[in-house]
Tab-separated table of C-alpha atoms in Angstrom:
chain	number	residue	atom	x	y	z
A	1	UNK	CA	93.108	104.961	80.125
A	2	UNK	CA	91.169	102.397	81.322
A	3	UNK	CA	88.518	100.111	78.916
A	4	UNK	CA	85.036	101.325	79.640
A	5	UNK	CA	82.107	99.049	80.557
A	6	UNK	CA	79.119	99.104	79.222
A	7	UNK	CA	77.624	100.437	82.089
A	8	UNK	CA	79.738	103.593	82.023
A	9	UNK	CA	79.052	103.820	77.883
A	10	UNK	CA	75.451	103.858	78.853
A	11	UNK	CA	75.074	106.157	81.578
A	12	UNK	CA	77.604	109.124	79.546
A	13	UNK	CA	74.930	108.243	76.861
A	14	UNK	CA	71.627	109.041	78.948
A	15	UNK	CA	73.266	111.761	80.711
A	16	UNK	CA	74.653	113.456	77.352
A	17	UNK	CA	71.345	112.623	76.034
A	18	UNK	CA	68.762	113.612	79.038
A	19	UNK	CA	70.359	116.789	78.917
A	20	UNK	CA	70.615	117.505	74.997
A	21	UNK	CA	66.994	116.605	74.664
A	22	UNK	CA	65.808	118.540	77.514
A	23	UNK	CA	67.809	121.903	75.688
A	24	UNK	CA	65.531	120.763	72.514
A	25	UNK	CA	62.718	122.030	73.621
A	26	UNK	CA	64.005	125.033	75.298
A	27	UNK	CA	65.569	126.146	72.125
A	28	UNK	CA	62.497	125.336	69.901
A	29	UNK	CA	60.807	128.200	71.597
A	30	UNK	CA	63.298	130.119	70.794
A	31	UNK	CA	62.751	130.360	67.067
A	32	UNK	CA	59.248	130.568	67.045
A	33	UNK	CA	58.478	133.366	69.574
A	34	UNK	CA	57.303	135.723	66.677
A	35	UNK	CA	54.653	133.032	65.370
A	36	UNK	CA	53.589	132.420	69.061
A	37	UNK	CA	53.414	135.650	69.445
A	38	UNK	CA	50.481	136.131	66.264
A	39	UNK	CA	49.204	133.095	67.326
A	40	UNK	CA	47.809	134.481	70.465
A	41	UNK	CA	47.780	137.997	69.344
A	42	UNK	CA	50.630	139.519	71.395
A	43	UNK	CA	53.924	140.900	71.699
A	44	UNK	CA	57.103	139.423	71.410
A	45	UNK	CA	58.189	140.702	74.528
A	46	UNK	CA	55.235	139.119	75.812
A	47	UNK	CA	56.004	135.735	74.632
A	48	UNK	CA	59.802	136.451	75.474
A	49	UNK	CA	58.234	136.047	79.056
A	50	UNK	CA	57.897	132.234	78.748
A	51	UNK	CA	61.895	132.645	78.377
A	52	UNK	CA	62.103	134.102	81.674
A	53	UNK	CA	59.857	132.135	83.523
A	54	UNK	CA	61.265	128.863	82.493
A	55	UNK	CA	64.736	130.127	83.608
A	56	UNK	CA	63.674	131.445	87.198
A	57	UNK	CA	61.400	128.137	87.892
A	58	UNK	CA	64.552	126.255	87.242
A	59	UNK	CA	66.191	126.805	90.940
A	60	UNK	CA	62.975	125.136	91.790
A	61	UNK	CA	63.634	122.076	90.360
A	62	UNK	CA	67.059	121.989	90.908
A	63	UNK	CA	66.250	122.019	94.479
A	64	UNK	CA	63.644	119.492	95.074
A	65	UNK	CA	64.794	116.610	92.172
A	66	UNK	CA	68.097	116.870	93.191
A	67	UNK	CA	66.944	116.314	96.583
A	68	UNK	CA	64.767	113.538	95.670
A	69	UNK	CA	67.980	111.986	93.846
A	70	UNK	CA	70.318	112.190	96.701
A	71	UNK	CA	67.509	110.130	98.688
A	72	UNK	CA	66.253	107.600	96.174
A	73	UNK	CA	68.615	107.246	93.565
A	74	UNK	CA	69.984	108.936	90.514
A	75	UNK	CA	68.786	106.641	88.368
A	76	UNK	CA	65.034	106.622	89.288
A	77	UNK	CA	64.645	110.377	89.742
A	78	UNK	CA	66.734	111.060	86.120
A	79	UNK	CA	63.757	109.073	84.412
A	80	UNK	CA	60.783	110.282	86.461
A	81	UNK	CA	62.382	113.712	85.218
A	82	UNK	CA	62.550	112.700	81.465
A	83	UNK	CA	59.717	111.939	81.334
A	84	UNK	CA	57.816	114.684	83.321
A	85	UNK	CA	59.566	117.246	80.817
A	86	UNK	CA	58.347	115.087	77.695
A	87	UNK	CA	54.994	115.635	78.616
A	88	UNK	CA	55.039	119.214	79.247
A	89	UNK	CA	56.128	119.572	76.095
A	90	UNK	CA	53.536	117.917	74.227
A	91	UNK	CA	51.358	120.082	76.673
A	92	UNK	CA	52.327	123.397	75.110
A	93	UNK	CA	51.758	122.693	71.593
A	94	UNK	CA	47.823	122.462	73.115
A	95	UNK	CA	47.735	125.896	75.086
A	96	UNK	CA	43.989	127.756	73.900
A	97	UNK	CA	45.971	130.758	75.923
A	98	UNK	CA	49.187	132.604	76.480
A	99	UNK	CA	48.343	132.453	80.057
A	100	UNK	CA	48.201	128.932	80.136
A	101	UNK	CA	51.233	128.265	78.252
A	102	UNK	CA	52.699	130.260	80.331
A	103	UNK	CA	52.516	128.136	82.907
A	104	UNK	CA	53.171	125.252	81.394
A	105	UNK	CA	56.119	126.771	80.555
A	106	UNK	CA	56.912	127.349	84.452
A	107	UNK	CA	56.251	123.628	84.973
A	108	UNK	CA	58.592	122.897	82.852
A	109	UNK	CA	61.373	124.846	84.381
A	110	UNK	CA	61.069	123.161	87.441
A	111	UNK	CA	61.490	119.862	85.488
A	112	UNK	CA	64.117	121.384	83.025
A	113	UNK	CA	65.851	122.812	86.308
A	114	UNK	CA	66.396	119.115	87.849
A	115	UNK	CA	68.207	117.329	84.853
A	116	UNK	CA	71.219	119.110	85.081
A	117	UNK	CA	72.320	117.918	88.633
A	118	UNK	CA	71.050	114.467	88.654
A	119	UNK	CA	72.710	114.197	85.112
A	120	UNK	CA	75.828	114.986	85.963
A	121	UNK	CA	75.636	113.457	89.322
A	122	UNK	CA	75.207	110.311	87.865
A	123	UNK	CA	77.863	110.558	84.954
A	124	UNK	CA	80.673	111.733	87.402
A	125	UNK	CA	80.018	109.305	89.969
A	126	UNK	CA	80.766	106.280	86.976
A	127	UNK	CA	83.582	107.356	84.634
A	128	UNK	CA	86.924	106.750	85.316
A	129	UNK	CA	88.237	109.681	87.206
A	130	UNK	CA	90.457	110.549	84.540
A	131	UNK	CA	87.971	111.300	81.853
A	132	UNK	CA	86.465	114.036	83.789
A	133	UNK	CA	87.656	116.728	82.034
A	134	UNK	CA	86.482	115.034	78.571
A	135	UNK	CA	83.131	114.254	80.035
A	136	UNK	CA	82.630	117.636	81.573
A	137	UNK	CA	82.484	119.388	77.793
A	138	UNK	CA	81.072	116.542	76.384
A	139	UNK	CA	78.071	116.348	78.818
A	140	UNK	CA	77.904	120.398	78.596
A	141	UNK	CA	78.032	119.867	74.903
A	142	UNK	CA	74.334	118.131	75.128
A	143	UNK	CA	72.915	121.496	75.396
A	144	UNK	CA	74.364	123.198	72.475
A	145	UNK	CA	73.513	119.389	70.531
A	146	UNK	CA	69.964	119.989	71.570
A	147	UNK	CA	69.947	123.456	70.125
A	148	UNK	CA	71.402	122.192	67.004
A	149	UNK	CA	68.732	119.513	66.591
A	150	UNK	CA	66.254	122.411	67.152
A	151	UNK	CA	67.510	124.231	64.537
A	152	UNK	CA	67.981	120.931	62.139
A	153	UNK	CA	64.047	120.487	62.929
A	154	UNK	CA	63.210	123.831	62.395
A	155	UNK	CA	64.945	124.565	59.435
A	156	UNK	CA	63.388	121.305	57.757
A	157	UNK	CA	59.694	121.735	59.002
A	158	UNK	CA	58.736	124.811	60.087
A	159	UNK	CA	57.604	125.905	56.654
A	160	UNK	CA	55.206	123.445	56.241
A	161	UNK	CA	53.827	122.886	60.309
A	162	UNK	CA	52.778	125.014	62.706
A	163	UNK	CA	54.397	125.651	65.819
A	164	UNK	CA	52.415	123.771	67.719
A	165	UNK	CA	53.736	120.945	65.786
A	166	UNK	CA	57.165	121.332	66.628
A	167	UNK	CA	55.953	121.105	70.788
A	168	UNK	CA	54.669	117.549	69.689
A	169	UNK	CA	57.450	116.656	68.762
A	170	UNK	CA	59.073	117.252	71.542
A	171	UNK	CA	57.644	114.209	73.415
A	172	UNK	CA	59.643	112.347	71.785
A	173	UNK	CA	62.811	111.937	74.526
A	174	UNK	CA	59.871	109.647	76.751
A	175	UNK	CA	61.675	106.949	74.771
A	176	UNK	CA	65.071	107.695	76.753
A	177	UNK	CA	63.289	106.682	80.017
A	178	UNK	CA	63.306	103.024	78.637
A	179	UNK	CA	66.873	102.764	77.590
A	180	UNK	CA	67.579	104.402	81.146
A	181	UNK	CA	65.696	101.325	82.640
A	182	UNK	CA	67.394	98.852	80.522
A	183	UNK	CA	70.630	99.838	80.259
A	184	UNK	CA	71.910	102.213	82.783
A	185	UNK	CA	72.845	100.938	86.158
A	186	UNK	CA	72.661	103.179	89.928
A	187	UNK	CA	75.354	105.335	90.823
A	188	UNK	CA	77.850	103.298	92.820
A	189	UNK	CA	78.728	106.131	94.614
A	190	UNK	CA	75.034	106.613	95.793
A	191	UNK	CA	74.720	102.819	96.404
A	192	UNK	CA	77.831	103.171	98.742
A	193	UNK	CA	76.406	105.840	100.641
A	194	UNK	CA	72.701	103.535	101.375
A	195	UNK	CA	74.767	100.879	101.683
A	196	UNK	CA	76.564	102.496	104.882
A	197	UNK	CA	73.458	104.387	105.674
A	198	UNK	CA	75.199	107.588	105.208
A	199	UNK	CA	72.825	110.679	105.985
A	200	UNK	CA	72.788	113.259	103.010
A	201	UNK	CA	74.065	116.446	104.249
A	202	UNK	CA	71.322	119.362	104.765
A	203	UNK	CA	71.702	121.683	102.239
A	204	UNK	CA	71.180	124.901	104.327
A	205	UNK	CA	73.685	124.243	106.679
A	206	UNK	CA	76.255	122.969	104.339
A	207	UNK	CA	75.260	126.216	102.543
A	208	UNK	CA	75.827	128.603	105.539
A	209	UNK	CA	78.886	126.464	106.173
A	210	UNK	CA	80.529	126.853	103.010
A	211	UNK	CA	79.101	130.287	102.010
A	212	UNK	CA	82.065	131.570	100.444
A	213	UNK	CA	82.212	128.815	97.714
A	214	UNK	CA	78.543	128.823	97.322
A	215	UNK	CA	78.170	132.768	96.600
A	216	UNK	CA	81.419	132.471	94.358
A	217	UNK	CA	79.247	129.558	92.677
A	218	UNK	CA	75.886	131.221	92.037
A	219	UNK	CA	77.422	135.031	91.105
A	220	UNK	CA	79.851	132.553	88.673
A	221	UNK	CA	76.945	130.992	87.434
A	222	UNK	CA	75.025	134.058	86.825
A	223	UNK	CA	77.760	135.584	84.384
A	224	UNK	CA	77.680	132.270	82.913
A	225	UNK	CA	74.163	132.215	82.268
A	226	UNK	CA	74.571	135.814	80.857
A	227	UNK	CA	77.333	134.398	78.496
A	228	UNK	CA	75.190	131.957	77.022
A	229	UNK	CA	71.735	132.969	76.615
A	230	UNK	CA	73.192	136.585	76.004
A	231	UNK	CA	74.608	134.970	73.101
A	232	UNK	CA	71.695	132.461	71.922
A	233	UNK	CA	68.289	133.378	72.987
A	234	UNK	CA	67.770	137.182	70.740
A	235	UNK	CA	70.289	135.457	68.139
A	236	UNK	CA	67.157	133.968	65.556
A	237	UNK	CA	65.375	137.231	66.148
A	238	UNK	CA	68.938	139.031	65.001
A	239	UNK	CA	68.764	136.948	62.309
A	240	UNK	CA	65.081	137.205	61.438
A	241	UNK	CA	64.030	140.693	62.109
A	242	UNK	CA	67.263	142.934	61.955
A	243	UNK	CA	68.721	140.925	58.524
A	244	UNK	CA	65.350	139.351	57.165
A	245	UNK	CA	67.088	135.753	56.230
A	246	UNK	CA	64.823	132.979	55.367
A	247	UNK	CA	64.449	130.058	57.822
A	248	UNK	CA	66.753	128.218	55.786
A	249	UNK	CA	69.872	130.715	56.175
A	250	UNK	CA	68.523	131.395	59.852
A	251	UNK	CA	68.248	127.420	60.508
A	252	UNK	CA	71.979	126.671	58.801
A	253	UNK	CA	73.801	129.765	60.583
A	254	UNK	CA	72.264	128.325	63.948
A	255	UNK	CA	73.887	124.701	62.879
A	256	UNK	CA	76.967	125.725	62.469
A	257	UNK	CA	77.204	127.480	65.825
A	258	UNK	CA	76.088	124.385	67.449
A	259	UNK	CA	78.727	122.342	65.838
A	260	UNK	CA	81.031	125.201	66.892
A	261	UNK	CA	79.668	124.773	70.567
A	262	UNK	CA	79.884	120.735	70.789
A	263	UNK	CA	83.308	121.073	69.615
A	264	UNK	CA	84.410	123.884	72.018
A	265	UNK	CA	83.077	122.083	74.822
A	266	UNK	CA	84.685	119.042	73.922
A	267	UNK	CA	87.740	120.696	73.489
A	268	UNK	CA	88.115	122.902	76.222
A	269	UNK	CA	86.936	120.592	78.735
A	270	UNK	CA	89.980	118.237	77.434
A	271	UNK	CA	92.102	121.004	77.385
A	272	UNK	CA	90.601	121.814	81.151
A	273	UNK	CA	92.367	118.670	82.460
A	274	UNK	CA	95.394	119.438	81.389
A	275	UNK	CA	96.161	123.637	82.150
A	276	UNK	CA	93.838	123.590	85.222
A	277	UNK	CA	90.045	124.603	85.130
A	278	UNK	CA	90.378	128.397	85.578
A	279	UNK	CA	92.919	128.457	83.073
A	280	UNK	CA	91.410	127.226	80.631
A	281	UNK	CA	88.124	129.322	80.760
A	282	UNK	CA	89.730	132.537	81.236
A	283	UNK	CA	91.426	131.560	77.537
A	284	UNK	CA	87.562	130.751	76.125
A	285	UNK	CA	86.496	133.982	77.559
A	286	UNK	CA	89.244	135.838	76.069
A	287	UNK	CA	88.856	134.860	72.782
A	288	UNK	CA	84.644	135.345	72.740
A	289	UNK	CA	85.907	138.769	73.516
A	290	UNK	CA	87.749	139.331	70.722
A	291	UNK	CA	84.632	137.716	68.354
A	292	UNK	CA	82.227	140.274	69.720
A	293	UNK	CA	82.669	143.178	66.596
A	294	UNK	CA	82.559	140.359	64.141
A	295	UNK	CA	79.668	138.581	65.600
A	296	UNK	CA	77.393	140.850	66.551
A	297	UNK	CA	78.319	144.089	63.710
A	298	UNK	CA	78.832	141.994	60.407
A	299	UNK	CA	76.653	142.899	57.432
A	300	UNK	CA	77.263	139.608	55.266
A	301	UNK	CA	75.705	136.474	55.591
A	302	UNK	CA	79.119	134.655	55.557
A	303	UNK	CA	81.042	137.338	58.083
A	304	UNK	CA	78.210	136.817	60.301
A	305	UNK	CA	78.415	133.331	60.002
A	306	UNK	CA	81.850	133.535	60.440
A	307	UNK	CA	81.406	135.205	63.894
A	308	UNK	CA	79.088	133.118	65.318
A	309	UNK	CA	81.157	130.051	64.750
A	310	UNK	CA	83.866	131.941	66.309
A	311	UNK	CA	81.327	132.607	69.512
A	312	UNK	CA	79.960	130.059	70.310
A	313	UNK	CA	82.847	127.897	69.943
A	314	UNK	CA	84.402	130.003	72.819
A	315	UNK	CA	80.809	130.243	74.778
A	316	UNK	CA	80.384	126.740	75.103
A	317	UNK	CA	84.085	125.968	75.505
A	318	UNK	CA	83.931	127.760	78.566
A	319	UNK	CA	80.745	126.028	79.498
A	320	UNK	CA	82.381	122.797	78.980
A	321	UNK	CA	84.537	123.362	82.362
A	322	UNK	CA	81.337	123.838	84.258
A	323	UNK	CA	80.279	120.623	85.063
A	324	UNK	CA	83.528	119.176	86.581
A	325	UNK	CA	84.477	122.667	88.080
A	326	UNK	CA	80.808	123.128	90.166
A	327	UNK	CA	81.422	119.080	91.113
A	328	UNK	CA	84.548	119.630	92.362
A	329	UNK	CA	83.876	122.784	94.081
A	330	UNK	CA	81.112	121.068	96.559
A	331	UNK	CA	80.962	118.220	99.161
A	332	UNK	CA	80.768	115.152	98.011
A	333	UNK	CA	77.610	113.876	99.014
A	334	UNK	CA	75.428	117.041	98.533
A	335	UNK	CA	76.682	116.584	94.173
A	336	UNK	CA	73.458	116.200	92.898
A	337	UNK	CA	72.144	119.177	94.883
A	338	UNK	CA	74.836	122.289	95.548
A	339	UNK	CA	76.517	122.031	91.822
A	340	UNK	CA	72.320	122.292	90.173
A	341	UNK	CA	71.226	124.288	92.720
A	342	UNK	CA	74.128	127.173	92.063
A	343	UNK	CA	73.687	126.632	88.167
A	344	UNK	CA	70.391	127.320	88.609
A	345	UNK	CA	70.180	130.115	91.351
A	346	UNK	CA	72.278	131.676	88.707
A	347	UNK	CA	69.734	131.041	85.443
A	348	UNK	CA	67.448	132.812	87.779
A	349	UNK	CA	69.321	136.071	88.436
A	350	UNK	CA	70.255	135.525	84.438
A	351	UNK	CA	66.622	134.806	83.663
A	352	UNK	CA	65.639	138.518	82.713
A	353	UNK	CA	68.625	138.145	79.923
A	354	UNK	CA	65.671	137.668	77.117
A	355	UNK	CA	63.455	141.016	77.717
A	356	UNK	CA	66.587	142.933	78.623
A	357	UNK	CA	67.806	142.463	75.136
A	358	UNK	CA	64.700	142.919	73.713
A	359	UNK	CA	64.532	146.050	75.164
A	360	UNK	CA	67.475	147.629	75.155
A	361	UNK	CA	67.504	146.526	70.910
A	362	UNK	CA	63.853	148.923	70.672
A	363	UNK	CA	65.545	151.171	72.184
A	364	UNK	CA	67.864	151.679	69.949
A	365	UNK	CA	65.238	151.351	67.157
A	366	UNK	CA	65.500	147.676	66.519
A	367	UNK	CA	69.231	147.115	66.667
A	368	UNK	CA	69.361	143.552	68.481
A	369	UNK	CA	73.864	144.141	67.324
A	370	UNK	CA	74.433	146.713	70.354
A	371	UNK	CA	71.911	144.698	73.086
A	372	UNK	CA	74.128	141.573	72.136
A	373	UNK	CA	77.547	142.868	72.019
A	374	UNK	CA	77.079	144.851	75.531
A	375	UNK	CA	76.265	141.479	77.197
A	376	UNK	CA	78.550	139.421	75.653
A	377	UNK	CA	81.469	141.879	76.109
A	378	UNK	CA	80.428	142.425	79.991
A	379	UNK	CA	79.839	139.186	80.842
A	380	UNK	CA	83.262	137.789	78.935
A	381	UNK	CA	85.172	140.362	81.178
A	382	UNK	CA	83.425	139.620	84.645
A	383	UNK	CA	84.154	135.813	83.903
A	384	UNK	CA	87.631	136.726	83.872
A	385	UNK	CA	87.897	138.773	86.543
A	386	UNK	CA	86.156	135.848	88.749
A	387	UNK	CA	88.446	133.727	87.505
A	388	UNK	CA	91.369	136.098	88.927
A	389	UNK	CA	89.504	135.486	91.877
A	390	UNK	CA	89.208	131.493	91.754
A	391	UNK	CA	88.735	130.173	95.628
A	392	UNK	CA	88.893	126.271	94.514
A	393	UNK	CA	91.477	126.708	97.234
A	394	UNK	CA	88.418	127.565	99.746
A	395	UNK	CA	86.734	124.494	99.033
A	396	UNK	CA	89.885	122.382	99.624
A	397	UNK	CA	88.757	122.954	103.578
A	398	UNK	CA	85.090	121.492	102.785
């Protein structure tokens, strides 16, 4: 392997990073939904909404930042976008309404919705090609590390702030925007491309063109979105409402799944470059499968520990592929575009995850263990079964 610069240490850092700290404040909501939900004198399943929203505003952004990045740079847009999210955050912890954090909340899905392909844009046009599969789960791993340091935060504060408190602090990734300036240099790729006044391709007809990949992509991306906020988003509440642990016990189980996920996506994006892409997510699939009775239908602290280790080690192993597999499914000069803009087409058809399990647990008087295991357990098999049905040979004729 080749020695790195410190260009390419940089830009894996802000990308990793941008990403991870973006996830933080995703995931903060998720633990406080029930004390955002007394705040402003609602339901959960009212609050839960925010969930949603963020998710189907995402597509938005995906759209138009990645866009603007394929026009006027990865590296400008990727800050602009850091810091737009920052200060949405620190926007919600002021909300007098649920209305109006509501749509903050959407505003911040469009942002959230653009860091994703420029990110990843940027760190795959730098690294050495033959890291890709190591960067892929390492870069996916920023969103399980975000979640972690949500839970760290939470676990450590929330019993002596409010949750407004917890949005302020949230701002704090503005300070990434500076080291982006400083220390992270333009795709080269992208430079190329101005350089020889290359035209970006239009995305609608390169979609229409390549509509078999691009359907594959999005109803892929939906299952995957499935996967992981079927396994995530209702988890605190699990925790909270159907076993009453303290935010302590709630705050270390979540931890230790996060470790779990940063490792798995480490790992299986490694492993990725070495058995083949499809390979190596129908294996993480597989084995989530197998956690689902321990995970969601344990009655000990420990057991259920135990299986949420187990799950999300496997979730986000599988998610670790996704970054390299989307890039290489697409053209090559519509990357910062087509592999965002199918993640988060399929976040959107995914977005309704939240109240769906919220639901189907009241209906069942409470019992978040059968809304988790059913979409877990379906979503494990249809990724699979797509996999079975892998057309990376389709986009060989891009």
């Amino acid at each position: 392997m080749n020695k790195w610069s410190r260009n390419q240490i940089c830009t894996v850092f802000a990308a990793v990073s941008s990403w991870g700290l973006d996830a933080f404040d995703f995931f903060l909501l998720i633990f406080v939904i029930d004390d955002i939900a007394r705040s402003f004198s609602v339901s959960n399943k009212e609050v839960a909404l925010a969930i949603f929203l963020t998710l189907a505003c995402r597509p938005i952004g995906a759209i138009f930042i990645g866009k603007m990045a394929e026009k006027y740079g990865r590296k400008p847009v990727l800050m602009a976008n850091v810091a737009t999210f920052s200060i949405l955050s620190g926007l919600s912890a002021f909300a007098p309404t649920l209305f109006i954090f509501l749509a903050i909340r959407c505003a911040y899905g469009v942002a959230m919705g653009g860091i994703w392909g420029v990110a990843s844009a940027l760190a795959f046009e730098t690294i050495p090609p033959k890291t890709k599969g190591f960067i892929s789960g390492l870069f996916q791993a920023g969103y399980p590390l975000g979640y972690l340091s949500a839970s760290v935060i939470y676990g450590l504060f929330f019993d002596y702030i409010r949750w407004q408190d917890l949005f302020l602090i949230g701002t704090l990734p503005i300070f990434l925007v500076a080291f982006i300036y400083f220390f992270v240099e333009e795709s080269s790729v992208w430079q190329e491309a101005k350089n020889e006044k290359k035209e970006n391709l239009p995305i609608i007809p390169v979609i229409i063109k390549n509509w078999p990949v691009c359907i594959y992509a999005i109803i892929l991306m939906t299952c995957f979105n499935f996967f992981s906020h079927g396994t995530q988003d209702v988890y605190p509440l699990f925790l909270k409402d159907q076993h009453h642990f303290t935010t302590h016990t709630v705050s270390i189980i979540a931890i230790l799944y996060n470790i779990a996920s940063i490792i798995g996506g480490v790992s299986f994006g490694t492993l990725s470059q070495k058995i083949g892409r499809p390979q190596a997510m129908t294996l993480a699939a597989f084995f989530a499968l197998c956690a689902v009775p321990l995970w969601a239908f344990s009655s000990s602290v420990v057991l259920i520990g135990l299986g949420a280790f187990i799950m999300q080690l496997m979730v986000q192993g599988a998610w670790g592929i996704i970054p390299i597999y989307l890039t290489e499914l697409m053209p090559k000069h519509t990357r910062a575009v087509l592999p965002g803009v199918a993640y988060q087409l399929g976040n959107l058809l995914a977005s309704i995850n939240l109240p769906l399990q919220i639901y189907i647990a009241e209906s069942y008087h409470g019992d978040y263990s059968i809304s988790l295991a059913s979409v877990a357990s379906i979503t494990a098999i249809c990724i699979m079964l797509l996999m079975v049905f892998n057309i990376k040979k389709t986009s060989s004729t891009i």
